[in-house]
CSV table of C-alpha atoms in Angstrom, one decimal:
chain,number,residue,atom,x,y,z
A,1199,UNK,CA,-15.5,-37.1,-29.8
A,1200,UNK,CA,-15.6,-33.7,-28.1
A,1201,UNK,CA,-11.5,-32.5,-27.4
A,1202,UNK,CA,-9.8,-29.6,-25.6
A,1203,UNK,CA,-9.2,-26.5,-28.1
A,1204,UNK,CA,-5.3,-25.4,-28.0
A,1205,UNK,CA,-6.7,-22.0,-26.5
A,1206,UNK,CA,-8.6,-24.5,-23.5
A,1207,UNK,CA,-5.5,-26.7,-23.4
A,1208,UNK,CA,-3.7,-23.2,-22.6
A,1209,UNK,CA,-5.6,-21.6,-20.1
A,1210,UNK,CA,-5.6,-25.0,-17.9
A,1211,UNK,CA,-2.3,-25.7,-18.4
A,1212,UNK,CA,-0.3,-22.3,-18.1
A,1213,UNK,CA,-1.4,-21.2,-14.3
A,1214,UNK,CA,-0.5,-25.1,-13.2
A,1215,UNK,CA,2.9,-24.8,-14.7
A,1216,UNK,CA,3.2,-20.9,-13.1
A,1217,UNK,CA,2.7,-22.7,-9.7
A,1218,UNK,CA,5.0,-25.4,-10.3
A,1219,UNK,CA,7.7,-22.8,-10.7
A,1220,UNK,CA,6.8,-20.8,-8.1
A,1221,UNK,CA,6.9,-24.1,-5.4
A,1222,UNK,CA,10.1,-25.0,-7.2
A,1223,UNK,CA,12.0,-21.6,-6.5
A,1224,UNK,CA,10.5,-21.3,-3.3
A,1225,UNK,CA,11.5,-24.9,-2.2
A,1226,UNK,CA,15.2,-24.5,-3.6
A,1227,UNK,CA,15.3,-21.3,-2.0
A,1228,UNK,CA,14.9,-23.0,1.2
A,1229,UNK,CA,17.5,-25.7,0.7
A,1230,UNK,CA,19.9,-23.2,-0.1
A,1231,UNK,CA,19.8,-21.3,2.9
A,1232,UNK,CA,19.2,-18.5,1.0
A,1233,UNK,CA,17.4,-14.7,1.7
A,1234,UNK,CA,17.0,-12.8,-1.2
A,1235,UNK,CA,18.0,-9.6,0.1
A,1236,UNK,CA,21.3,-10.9,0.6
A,1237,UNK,CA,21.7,-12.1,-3.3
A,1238,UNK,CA,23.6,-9.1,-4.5
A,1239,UNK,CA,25.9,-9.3,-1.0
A,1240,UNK,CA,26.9,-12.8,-1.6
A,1241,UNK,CA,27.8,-12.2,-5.6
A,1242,UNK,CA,30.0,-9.6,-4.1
A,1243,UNK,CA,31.8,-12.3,-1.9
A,1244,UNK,CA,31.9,-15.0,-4.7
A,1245,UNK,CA,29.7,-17.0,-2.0
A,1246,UNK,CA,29.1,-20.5,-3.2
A,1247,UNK,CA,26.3,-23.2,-1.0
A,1248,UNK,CA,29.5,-25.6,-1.4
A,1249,UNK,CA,32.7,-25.3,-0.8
A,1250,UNK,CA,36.0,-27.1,-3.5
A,1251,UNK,CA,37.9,-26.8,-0.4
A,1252,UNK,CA,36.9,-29.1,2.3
A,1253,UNK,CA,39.1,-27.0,5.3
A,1254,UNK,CA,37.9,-23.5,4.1
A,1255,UNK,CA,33.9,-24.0,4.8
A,1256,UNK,CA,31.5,-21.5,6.5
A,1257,UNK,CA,31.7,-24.6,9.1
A,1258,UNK,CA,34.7,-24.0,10.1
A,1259,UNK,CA,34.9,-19.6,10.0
A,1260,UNK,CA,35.0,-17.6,12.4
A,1261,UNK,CA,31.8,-15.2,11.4
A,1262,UNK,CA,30.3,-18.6,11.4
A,1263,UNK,CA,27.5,-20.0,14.2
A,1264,UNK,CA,26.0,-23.1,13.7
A,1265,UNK,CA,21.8,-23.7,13.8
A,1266,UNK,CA,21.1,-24.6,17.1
A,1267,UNK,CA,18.3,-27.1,16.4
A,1268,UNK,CA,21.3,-29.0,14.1
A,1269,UNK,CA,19.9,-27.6,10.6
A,1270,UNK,CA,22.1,-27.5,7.3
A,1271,UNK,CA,21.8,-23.6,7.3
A,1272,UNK,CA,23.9,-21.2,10.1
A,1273,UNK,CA,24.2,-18.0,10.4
A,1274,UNK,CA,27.4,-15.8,9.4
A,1275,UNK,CA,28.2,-12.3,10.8
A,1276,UNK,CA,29.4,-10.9,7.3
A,1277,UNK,CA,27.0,-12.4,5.0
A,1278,UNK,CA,24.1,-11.3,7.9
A,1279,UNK,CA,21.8,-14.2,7.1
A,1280,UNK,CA,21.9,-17.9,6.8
A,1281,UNK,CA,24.5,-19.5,5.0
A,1282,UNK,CA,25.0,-23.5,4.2
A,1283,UNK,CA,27.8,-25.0,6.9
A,1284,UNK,CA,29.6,-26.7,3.7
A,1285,UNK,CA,30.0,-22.7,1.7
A,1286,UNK,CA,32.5,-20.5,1.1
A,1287,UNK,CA,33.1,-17.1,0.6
A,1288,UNK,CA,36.1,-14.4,-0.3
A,1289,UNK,CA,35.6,-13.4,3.6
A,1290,UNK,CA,36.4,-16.7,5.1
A,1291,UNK,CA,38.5,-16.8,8.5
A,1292,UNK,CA,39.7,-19.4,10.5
A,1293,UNK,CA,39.0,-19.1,13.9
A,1294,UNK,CA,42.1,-17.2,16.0
């Protein structure tokens, strides 16, 4: 019975499992309506993709503009990137 080594086991298994993380940041990246050179910017606003309060959302602020093809991300003025309609932030305004 001929069998895979632990070093042969390794070297096929390690760059499949690399990928898999890779697909899986990049795909929850994407859901999250996030751009990574906005990370450190949103950690300074205590941004969060969902918001505890359900009448303080980026939905409803006024920096806020909705995706015009009807997506789950919009766009906000202060965070200058795409932010998820149900987040929140330390900035949030109601419209005047």
């Amino acid at each position: 019975m001929t069998g895979l080594t632990r070093r042969q086991l390794l070297l096929r298994a390690v760059p499949l499992g690399m990928a898999g993380i890779a697909f899986a940041r990049a795909a929850r990246a994407a859901d999250a309506c996030v751009q990574p050179e906005s990370e450190s910017l949103r950690a300074s606003l205590n941004y969060v993709s969902s918001s505890a309060n359900a009448s303080a959302t980026c939905a409803r602020c006024a920096y806020f503009s909705a995706d015009p093809v009807g997506g789950a991300c919009g766009a906000c003025q202060i965070l200058s990137g795409p932010v998820d309609a149900a987040g929140y932030c330390e900035s949030f305004s109601p419209p005047a």
